[in-house]
PDB file of C-alpha atoms in Angstrom:
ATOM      1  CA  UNK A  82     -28.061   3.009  47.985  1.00 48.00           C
ATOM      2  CA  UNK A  83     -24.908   5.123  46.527  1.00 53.00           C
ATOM      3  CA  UNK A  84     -25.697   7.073  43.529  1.00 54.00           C
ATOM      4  CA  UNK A  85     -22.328   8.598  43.306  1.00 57.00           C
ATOM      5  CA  UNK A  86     -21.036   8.428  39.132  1.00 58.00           C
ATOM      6  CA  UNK A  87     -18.091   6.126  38.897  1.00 54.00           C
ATOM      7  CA  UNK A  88     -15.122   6.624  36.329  1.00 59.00           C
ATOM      8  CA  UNK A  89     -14.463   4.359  33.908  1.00 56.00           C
ATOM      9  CA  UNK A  90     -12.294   1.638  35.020  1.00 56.00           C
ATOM     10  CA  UNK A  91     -10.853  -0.351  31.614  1.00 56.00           C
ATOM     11  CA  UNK A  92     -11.027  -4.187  32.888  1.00 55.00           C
ATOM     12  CA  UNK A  93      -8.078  -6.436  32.754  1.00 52.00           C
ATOM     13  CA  UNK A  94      -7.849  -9.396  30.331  1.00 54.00           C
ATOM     14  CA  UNK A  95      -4.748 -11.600  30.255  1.00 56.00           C
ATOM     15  CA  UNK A  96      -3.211  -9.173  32.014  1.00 54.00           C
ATOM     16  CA  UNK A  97      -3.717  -6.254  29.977  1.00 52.00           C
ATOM     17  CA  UNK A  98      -5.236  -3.381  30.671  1.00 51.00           C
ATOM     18  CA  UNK A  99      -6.526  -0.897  27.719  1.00 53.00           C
ATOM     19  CA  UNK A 100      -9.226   0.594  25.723  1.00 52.00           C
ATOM     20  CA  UNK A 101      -9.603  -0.852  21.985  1.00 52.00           C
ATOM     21  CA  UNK A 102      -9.567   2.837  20.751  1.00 51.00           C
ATOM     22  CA  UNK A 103      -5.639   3.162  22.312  1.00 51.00           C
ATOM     23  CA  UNK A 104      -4.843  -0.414  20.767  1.00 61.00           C
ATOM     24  CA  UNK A 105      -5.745   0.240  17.044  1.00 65.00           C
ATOM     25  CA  UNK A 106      -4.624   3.773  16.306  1.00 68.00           C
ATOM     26  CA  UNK A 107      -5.285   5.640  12.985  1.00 71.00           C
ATOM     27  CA  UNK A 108      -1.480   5.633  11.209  1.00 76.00           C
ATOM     28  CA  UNK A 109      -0.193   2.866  13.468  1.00 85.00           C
ATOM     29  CA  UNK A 110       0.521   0.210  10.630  1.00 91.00           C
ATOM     30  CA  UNK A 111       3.877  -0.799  11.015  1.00 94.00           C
ATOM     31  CA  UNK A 112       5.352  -3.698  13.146  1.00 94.00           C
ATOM     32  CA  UNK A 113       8.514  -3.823  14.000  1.00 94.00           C
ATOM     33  CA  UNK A 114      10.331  -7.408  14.251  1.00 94.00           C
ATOM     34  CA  UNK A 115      13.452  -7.986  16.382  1.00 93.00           C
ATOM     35  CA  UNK A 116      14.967 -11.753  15.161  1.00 93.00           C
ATOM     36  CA  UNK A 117      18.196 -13.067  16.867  1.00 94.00           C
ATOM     37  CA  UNK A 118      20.399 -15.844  15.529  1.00 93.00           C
ATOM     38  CA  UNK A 119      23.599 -17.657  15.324  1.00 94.00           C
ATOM     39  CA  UNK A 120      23.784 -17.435  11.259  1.00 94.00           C
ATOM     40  CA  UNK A 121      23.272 -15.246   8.509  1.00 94.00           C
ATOM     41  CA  UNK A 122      20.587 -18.560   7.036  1.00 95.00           C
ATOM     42  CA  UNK A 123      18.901 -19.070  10.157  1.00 94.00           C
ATOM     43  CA  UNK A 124      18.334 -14.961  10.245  1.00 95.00           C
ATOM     44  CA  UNK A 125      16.562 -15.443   6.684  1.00 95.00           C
ATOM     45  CA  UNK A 126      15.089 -18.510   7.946  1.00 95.00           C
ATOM     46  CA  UNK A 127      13.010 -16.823  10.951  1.00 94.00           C
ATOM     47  CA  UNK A 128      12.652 -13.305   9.017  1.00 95.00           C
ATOM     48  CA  UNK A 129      11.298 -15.821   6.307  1.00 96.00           C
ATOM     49  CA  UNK A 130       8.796 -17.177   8.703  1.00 95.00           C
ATOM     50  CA  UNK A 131       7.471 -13.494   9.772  1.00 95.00           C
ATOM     51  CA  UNK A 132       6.678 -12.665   6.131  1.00 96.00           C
ATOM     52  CA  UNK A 133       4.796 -15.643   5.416  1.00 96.00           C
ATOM     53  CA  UNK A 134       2.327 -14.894   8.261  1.00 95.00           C
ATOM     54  CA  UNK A 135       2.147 -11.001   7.141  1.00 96.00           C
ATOM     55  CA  UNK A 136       1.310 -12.647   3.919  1.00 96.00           C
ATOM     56  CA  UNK A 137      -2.004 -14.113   5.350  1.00 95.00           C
ATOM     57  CA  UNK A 138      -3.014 -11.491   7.195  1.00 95.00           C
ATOM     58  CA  UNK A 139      -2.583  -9.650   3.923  1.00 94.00           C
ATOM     59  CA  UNK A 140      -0.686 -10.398   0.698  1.00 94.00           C
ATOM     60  CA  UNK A 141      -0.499  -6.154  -0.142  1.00 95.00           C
ATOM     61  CA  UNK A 142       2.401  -5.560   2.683  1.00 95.00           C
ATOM     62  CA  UNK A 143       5.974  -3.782   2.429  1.00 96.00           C
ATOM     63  CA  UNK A 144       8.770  -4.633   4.639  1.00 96.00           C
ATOM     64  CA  UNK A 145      12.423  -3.238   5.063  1.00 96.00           C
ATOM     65  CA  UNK A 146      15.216  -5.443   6.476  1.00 95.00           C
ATOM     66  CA  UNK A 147      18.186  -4.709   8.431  1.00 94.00           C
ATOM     67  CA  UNK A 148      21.093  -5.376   6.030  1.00 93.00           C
ATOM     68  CA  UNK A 149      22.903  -9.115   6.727  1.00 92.00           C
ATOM     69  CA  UNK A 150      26.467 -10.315   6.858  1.00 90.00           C
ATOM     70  CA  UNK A 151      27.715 -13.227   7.276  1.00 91.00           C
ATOM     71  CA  UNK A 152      28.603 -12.313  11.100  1.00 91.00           C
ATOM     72  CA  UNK A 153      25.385 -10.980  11.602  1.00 91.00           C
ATOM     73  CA  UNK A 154      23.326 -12.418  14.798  1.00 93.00           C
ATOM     74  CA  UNK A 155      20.500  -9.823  14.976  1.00 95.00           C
ATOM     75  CA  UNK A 156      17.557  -8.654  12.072  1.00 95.00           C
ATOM     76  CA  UNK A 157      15.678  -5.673  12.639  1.00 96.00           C
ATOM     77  CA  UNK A 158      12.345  -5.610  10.357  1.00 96.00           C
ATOM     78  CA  UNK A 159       9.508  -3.002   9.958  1.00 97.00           C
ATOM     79  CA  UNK A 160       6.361  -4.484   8.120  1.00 96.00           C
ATOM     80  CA  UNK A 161       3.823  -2.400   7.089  1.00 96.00           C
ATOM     81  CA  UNK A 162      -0.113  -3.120   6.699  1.00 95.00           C
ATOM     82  CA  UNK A 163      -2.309  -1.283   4.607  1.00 93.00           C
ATOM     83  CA  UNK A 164      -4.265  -0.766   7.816  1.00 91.00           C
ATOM     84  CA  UNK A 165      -3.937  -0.244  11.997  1.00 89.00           C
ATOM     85  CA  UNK A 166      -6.333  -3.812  12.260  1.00 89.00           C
ATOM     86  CA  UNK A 167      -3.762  -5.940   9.852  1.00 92.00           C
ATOM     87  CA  UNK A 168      -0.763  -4.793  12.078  1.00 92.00           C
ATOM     88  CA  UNK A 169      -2.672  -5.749  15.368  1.00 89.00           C
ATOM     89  CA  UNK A 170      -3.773  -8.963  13.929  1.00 91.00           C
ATOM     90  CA  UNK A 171      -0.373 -10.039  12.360  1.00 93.00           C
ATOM     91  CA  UNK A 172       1.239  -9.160  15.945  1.00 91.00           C
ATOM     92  CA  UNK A 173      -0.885 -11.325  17.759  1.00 89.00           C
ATOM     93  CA  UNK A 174      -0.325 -14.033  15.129  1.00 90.00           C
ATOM     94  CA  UNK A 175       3.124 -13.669  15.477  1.00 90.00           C
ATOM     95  CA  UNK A 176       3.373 -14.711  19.293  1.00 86.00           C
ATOM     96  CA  UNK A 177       3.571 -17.506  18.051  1.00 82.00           C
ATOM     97  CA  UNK A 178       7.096 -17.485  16.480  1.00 78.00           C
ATOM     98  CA  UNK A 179       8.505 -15.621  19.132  1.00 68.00           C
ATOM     99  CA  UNK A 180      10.992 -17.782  21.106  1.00 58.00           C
TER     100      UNK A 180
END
């Protein structure tokens, strides 16, 4: 029988690889949101969409936008939680409206 001390190996899940301490980080509460689109309205639309579900993760968030033109085809967004947990959860919430 091998006594030898093994390292810690993180395991994989759904392809990922990490510790939960280097996922949720102390000061790590803002989520940045890339949206792409053929219209200024659809832009609102989809940014629209992304501030709904940071709303039910939690109502208490601040966001700044990318300003829009009527040529524009690309949003940039940075949402901030209160907390490192909110911005996790609203990220993994938000696979969902990623196309």
């Amino acid at each position: 029988m091998n006594n030898e001390e093994q390292e810690f190996q993180p395991c994989d899940a759904c392809g990922v690889s990490a510790e939960v301490g280097f996922i949720i980080k102390e000061g790590d509460d803002v989520a940045e949101v890339s949206i792409f689109a053929q219209s200024k309205v659809a832009l609102e639309n989809e940014l629209n969409n992304y501030l709904a579900l940071a709303k039910e993760v939690n109502a208490n968030f601040e966001y700044q936008a990318s300003e829009l033109t009527e040529e524009s085809t690309e949003l940039t967004a940075r949402i901030k939680f209160e907390c490192s947990a909110e911005k996790l959860i609203f990220e993994l919430k938000s696979r969902s409206l990623a196309k």
